[in-house]
Coordinates of C-alpha atoms in Angstrom, one line a residue:
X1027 CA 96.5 71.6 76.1
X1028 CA 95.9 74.8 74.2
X1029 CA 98.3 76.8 72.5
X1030 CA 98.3 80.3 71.1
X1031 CA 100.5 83.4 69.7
X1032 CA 100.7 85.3 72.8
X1033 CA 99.0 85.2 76.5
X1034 CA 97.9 88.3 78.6
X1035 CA 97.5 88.1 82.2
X1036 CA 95.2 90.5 83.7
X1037 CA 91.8 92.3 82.1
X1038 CA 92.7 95.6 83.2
X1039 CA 94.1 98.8 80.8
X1040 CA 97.4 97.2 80.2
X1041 CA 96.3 94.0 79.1
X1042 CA 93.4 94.6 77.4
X1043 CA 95.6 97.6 75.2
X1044 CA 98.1 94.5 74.8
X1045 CA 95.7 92.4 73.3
X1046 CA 94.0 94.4 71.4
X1047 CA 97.2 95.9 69.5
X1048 CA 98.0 92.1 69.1
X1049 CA 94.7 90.9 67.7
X1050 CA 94.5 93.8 65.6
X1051 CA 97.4 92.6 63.6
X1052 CA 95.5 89.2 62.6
X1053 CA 97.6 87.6 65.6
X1054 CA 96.0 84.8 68.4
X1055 CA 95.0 85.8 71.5
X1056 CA 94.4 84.7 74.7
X1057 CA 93.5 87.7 77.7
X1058 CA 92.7 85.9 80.9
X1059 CA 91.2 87.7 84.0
X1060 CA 90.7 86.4 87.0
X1061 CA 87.6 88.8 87.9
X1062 CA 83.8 88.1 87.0
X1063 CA 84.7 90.1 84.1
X1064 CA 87.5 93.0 83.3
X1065 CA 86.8 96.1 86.2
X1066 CA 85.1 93.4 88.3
X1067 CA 88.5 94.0 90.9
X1068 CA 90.0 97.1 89.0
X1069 CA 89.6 100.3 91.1
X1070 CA 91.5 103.6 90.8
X1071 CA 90.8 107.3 91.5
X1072 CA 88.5 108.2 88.3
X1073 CA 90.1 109.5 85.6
X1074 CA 90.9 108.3 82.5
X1075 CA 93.0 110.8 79.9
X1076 CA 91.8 111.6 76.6
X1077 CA 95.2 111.7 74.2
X1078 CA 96.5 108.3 75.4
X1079 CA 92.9 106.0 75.5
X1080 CA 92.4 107.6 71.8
X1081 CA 95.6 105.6 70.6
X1082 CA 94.1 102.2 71.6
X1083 CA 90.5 103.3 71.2
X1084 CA 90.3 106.0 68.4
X1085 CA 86.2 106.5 68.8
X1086 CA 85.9 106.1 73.0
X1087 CA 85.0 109.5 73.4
X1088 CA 81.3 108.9 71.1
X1089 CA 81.2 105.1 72.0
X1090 CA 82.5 104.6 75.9
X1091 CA 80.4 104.9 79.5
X1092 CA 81.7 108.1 80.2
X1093 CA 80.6 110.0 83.5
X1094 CA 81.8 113.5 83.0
X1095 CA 85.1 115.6 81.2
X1096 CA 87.3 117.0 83.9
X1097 CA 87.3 120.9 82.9
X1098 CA 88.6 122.3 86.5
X1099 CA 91.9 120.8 88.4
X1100 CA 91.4 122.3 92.2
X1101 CA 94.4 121.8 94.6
X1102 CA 93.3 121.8 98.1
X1103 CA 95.6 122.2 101.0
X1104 CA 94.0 121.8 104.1
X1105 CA 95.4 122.4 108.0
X1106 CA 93.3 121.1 110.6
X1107 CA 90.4 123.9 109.8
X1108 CA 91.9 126.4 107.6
X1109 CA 92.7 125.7 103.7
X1110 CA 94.1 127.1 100.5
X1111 CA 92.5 126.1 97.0
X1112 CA 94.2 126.4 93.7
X1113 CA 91.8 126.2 90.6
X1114 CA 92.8 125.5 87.0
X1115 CA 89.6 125.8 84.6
X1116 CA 89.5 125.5 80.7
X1117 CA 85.9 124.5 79.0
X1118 CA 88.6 123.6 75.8
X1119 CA 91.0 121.6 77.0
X1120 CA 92.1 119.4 73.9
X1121 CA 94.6 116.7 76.5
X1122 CA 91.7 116.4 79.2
X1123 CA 90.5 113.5 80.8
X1124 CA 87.3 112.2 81.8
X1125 CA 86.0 110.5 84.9
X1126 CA 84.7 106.4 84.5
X1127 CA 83.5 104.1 86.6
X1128 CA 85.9 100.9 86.1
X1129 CA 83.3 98.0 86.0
X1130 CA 81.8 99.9 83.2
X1131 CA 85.0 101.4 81.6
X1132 CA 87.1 97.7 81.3
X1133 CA 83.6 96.2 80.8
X1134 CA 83.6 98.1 77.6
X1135 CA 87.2 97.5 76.6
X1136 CA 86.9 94.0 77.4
X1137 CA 84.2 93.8 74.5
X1138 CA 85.9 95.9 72.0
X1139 CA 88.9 93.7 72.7
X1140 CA 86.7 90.6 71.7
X1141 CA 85.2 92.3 68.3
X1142 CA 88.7 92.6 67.6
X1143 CA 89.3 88.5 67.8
X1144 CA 91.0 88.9 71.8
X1145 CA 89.6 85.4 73.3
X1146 CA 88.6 86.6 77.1
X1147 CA 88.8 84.3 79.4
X1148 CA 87.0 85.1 83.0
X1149 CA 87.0 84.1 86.5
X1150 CA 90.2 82.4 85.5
X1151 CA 93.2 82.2 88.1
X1152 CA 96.9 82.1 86.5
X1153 CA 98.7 79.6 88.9
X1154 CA 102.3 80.4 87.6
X1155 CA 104.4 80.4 84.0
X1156 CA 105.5 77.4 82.3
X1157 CA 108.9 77.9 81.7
X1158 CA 111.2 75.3 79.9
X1159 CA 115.2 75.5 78.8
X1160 CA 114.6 79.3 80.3
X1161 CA 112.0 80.4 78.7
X1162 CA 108.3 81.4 79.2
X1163 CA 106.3 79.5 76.8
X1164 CA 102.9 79.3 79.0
X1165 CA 100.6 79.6 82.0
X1166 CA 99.0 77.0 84.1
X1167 CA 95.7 77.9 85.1
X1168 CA 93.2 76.3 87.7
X1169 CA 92.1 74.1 85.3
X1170 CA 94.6 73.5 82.7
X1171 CA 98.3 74.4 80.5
X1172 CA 98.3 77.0 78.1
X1173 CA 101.0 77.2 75.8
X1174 CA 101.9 80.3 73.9
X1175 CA 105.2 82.1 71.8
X1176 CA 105.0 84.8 73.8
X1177 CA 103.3 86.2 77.9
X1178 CA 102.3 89.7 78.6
X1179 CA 102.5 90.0 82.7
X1180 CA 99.4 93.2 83.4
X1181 CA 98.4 91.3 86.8
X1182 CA 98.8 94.3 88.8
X1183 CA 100.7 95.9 91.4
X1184 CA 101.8 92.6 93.3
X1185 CA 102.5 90.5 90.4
X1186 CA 103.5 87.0 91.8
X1187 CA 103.9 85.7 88.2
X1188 CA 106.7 88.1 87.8
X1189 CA 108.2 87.6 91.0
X1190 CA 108.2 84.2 90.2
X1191 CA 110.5 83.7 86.9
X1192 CA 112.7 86.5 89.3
X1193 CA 111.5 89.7 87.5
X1194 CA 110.5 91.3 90.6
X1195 CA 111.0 91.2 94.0
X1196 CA 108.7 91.5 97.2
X1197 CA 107.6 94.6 97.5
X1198 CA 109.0 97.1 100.6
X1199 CA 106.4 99.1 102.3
X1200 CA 107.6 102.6 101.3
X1201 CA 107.4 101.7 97.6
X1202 CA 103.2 100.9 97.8
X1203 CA 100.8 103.1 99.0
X1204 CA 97.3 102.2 100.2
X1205 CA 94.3 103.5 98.3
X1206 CA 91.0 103.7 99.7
X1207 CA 87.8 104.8 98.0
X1208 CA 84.0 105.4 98.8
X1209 CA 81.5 106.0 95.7
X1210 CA 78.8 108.6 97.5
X1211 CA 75.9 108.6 95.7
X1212 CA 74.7 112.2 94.9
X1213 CA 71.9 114.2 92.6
X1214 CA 73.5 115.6 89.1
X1215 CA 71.6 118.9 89.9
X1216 CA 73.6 119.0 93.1
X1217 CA 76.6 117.9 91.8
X1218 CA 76.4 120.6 89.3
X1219 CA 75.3 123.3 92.0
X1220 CA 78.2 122.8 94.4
X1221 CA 80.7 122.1 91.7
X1222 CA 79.6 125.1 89.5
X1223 CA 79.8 122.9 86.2
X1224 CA 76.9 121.8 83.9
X1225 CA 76.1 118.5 82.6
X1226 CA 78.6 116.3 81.5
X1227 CA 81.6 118.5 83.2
X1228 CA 83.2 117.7 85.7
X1229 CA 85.7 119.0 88.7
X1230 CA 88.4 117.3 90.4
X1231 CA 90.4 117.8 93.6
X1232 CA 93.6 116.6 94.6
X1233 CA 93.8 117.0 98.2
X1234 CA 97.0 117.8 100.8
X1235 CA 97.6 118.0 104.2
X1236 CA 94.5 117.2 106.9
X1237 CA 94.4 113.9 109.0
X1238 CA 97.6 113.7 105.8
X1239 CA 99.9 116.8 108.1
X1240 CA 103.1 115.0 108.2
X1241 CA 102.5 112.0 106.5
X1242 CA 103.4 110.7 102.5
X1243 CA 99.7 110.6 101.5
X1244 CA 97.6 112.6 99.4
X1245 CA 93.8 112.8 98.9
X1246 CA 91.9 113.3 95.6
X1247 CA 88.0 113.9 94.5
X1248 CA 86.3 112.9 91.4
X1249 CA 82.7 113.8 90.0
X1250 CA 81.2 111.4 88.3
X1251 CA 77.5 112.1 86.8
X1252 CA 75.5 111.0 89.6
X1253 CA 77.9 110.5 92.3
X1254 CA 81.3 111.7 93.8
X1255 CA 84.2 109.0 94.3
X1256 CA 86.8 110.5 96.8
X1257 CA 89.5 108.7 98.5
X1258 CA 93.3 109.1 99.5
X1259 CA 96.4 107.1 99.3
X1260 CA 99.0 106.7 101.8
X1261 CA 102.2 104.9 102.0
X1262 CA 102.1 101.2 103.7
X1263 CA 105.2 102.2 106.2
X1264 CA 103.0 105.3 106.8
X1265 CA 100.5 103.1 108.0
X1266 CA 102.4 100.8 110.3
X1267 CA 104.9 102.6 112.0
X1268 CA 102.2 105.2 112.7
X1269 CA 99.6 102.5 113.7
X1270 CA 97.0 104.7 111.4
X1271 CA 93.5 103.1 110.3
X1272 CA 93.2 104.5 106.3
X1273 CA 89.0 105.0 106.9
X1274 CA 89.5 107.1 109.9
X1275 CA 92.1 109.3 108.0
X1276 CA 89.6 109.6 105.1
X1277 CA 86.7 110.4 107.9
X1278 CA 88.9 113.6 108.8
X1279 CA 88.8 114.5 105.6
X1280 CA 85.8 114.4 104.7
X1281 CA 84.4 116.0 107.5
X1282 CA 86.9 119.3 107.3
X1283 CA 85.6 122.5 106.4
X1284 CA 86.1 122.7 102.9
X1285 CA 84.9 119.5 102.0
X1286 CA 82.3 118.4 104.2
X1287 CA 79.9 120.7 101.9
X1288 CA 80.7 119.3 98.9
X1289 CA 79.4 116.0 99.6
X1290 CA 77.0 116.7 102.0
X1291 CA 73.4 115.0 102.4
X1292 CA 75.2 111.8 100.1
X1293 CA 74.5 108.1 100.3
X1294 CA 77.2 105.9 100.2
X1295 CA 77.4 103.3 97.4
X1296 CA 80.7 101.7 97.4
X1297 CA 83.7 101.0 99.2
X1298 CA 87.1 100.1 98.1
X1299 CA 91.0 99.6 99.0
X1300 CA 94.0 98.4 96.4
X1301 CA 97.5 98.9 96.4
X1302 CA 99.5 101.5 94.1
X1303 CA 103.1 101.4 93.2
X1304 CA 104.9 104.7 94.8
X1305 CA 108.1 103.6 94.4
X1306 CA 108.9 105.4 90.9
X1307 CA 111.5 105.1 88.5
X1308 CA 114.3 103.5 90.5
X1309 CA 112.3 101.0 91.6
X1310 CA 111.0 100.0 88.0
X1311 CA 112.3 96.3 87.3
X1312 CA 113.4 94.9 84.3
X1313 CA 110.6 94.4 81.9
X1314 CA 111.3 91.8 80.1
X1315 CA 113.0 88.1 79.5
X1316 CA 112.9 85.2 77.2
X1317 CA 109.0 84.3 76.3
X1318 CA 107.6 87.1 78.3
X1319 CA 107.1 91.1 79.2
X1320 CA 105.5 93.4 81.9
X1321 CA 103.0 96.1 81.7
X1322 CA 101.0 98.6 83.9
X1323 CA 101.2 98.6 87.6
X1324 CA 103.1 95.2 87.4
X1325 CA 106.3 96.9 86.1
X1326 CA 105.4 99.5 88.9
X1327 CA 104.5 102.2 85.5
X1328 CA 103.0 104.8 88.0
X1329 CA 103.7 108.6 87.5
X1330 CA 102.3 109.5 91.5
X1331 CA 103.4 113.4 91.4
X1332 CA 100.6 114.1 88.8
X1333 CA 98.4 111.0 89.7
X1334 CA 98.8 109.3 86.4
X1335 CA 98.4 105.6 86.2
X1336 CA 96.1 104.6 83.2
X1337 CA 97.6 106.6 80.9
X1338 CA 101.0 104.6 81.4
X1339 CA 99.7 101.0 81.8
X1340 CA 97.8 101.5 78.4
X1341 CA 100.5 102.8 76.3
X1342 CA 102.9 100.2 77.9
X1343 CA 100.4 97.4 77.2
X1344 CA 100.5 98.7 73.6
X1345 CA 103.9 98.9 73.2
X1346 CA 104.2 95.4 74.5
X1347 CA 101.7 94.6 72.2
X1348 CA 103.6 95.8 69.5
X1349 CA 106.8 94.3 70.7
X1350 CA 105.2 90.6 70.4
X1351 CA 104.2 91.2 66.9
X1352 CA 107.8 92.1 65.7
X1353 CA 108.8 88.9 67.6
X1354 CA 106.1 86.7 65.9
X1355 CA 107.2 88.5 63.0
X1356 CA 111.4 87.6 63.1
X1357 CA 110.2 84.1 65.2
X1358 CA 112.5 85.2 68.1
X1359 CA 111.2 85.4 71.2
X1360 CA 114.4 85.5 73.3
X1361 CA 115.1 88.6 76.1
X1362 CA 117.6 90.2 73.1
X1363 CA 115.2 91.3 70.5
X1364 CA 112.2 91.6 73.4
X1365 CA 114.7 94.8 75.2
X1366 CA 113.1 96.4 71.7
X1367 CA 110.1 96.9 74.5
X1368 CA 112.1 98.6 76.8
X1369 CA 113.5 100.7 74.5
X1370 CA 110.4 101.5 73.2
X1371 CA 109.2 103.1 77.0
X1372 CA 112.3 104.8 77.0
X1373 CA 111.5 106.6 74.0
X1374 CA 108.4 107.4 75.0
X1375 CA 106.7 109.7 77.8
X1376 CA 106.5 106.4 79.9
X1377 CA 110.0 106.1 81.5
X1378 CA 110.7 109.4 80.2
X1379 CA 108.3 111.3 82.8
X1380 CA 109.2 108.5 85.2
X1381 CA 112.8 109.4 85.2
X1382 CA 112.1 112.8 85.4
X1383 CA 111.0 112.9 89.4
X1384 CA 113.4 109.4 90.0
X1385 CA 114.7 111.6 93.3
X1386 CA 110.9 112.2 94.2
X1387 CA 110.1 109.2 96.8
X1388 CA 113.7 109.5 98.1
X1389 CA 113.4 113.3 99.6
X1390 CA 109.2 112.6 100.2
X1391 CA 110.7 110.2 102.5
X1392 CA 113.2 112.0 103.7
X1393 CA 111.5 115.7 104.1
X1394 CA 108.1 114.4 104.6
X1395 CA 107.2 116.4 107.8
X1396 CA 108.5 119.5 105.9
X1397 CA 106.9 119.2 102.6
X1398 CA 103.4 117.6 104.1
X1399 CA 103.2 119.7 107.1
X1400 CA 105.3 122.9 107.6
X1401 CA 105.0 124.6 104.6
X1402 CA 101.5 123.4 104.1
X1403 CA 100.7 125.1 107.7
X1404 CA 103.0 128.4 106.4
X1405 CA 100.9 128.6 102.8
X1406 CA 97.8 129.0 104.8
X1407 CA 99.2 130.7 107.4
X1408 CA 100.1 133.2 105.0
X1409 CA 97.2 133.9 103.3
X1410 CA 95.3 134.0 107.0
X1411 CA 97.7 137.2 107.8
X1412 CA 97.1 138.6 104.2
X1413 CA 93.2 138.7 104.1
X1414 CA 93.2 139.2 108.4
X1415 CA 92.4 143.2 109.1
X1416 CA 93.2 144.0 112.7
X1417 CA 94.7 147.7 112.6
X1418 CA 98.4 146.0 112.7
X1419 CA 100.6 147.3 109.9
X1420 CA 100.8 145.4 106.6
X1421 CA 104.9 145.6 106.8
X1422 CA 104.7 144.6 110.7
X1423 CA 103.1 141.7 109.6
X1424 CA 105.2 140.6 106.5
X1425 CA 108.3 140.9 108.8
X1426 CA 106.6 139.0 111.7
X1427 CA 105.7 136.1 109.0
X1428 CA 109.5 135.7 107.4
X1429 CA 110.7 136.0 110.7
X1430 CA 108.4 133.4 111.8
X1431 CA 109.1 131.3 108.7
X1432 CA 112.7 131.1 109.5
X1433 CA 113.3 130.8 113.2
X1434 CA 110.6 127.8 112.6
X1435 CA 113.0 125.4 111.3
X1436 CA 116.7 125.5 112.3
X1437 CA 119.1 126.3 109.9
X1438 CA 120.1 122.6 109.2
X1439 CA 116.7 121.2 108.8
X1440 CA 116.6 124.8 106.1
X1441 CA 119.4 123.3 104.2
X1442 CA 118.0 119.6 103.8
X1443 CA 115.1 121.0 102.5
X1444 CA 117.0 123.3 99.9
X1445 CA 118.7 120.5 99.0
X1446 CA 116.1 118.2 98.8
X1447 CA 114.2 120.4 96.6
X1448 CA 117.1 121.1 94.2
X1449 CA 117.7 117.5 93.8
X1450 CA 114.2 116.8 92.6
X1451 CA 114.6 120.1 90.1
X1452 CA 117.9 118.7 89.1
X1453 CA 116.3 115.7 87.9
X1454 CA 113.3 117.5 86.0
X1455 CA 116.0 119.4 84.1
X1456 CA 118.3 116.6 83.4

């Protein structure tokens, strides 16, 4: 039986930041992944952000596989033909992110971890925690015990381990979305050409409405140097009470209008599918008890109004990381001084942001066909009147559309949705 200071579970940006913030202060270390190696399973949209992946890794930007630095956010809402694009561009961005591909990205952080003195273990499955008189005080692998003072939980969205010492419960439909994902592969010169960025820029979409029209699901577009990753995510209830297939909704997509061109004559390289945590703050467990914390998509550390996941699960991991070395430090590894972790997300952007939209997935539920499919119809609607010339007044027209706007919706179905909106700004402000 081996024994250590502290035990990560998982080799993605949670645990690896955990470990390395551990290792870093002279501590033992044990990260275990049950991939072929860290980004072997990981998959995510493509972005990784440039303020929070300098804290863990002060020199990635000169030293990391990189594909390309996002310098254009483009907000596409699309009706079944139509669609209205919103672009944000600056060259100089200083907090801008940059598009990876995982198996190289964690690949890299893996080995950083290990020049820091992080033992990786791969291809390793964590069976369950040892726990004795209450506390966590190891893992049991496939193929042996591990004991440790302290276990860092970054296994991912579905975390058995931490529904096993009663940390987290199973997960309900509505609170996980499914994400699906196909690399195309596509020349740099094109990608450059249809994009209207040069080498080593990129662009990215986040998409709305579609084969999406009514449903809690959102789309999004990467460039990477010599490819495109695009994708969506939908909610699992979505899925099943709707009887929906997620490839054909991504097959609408890509074959509307506006982005059909955009990845046209492109070979497909890759296809993937993992589950996201949608269920935001209120559905963030407790992160912590005696011997052991959670980080990353395991504490369900998603932000999914501005598509932020990476950013969170590596500054949690760190500050987990952290945590364990005060304990180490005082020798107390019991759920009162390991709160200090908790405390710590709280006084960070973490639960901060988190808390901010904590009414978001209540009215998405709840005002879904409004927000994903009337007023997406009315934006473009609206700017279809304003650029149409056919000899009718401008003012006929105007009146036409409010009047249109209102006798749409009923007056009750009006005042759920000015509610619903004024309870997710009363909780930005808050």
């Amino acid at each position: 039986m081996e024994t250590t200071d502290v035990i990560v579970v998982g080799g993605g940006p949670a645990g690896i930041s955990a470990a390395i913030t551990i290792a870093r202060a002279g501590l033992r270390v044990i990260l275990i992944e049950r991939g072929r190696f860290s980004g072997a399973k990981n998959v995510f949209g493509g972005a990784i952000y440039t303020q929070p992946t300098k804290e863990i890794f002060p020199n990635f930007e000169t030293e990391a596989p990189l594909e390309r630095k996002n310098i254009e956010h483009k907000y596409a809402i699309l009706g079944e033909e139509d669609s209205t694009v919103v672009s944000y561009k600056n060259k100089d961005a200083e907090f801008s992110s940059y598009t990876v591909i995982r198996a190289k990205f964690d690949r890299w952080m893996a080995e950083e971890a290990k020049k820091a003195g992080v033992i990786v273990v791969e291809e390793t499955v964590v069976k369950e925690l040892v726990v004795e008189d209450d506390f966590v005080v190891g893992v049991k692998t496939e193929l042996e015990e591990i004991h440790s003072k302290l276990v860092i939980l970054a296994d991912g969205v579905n975390s058995l381990l931490a529904k096993q010492i009663g940390l987290r419960e199973d997960i309900e439909t509505k609170d996980v979305a499914l994400s699906i994902k196909e690399v195309i592969k596509l020349d740099k010169e094109k990608i450059n050409d249809r994009f209207h960025v040069d080498d080593k820029e990129g662009c990215v979409y986040q998409i709305f409405g579609s084969a999406m029209l009514g449903k809690l699901g959102l789309g999004f577009l990467y460039t990477n140097e010599n490819s495109i990753s695009i994708g969506l995510g939908i909610t699992l209830n979505e899925l099943v009470e709707n009887k929906l297939t997620p490839y054909e909704l991504l097959e609408t997509v890509k074959k509307h209008p506006t982005i059909a061109p955009l990845i046209k004559g492109g070979e497909l390289l890759e296809y993937s599918a993992h589950l996201i945590p949608e269920g935001g703050y209120k559905k963030v467990p407790q992160l912590y008890a005696n011997g052991v914390m959670i980080a990353g998509d395991a504490g369900m550390l998603v932000n999914n109004l501005h598509w932020e996941g990476t950013n969170l699960a590596m500054i949690s991991g760190k500050l987990a990381g952290e945590t364990a070395i005060l304990a180490i430090q005082k020798e107390d590894f019991s759920e009162e001084l390991l709160i200090r972790y908790q405390e710590k997300l709280e006084e960070s952007f973490v639960l901060k942001d988190l808390k901010s939209y904590r009414y978001l997935m209540d009215v998405a539920h709840d005002r879904r066909q409004s927000f994903f499919d009337y007023y997406f119809r009315k934006i473009n609607e609206f700017f279809e009147m304003f650029v149409s010339v056919d000899s009718i007044p401008k003012r006929t027209k105007y009146w036409n559309f409010i009047k249109g706007f209102f006798t749409g919706r009923n007056v009750l179905e009006l005042f759920k949705d000015i509610w619903g909106f004024m309870r997710l700004l009363w909780g930005m402000i808050r």
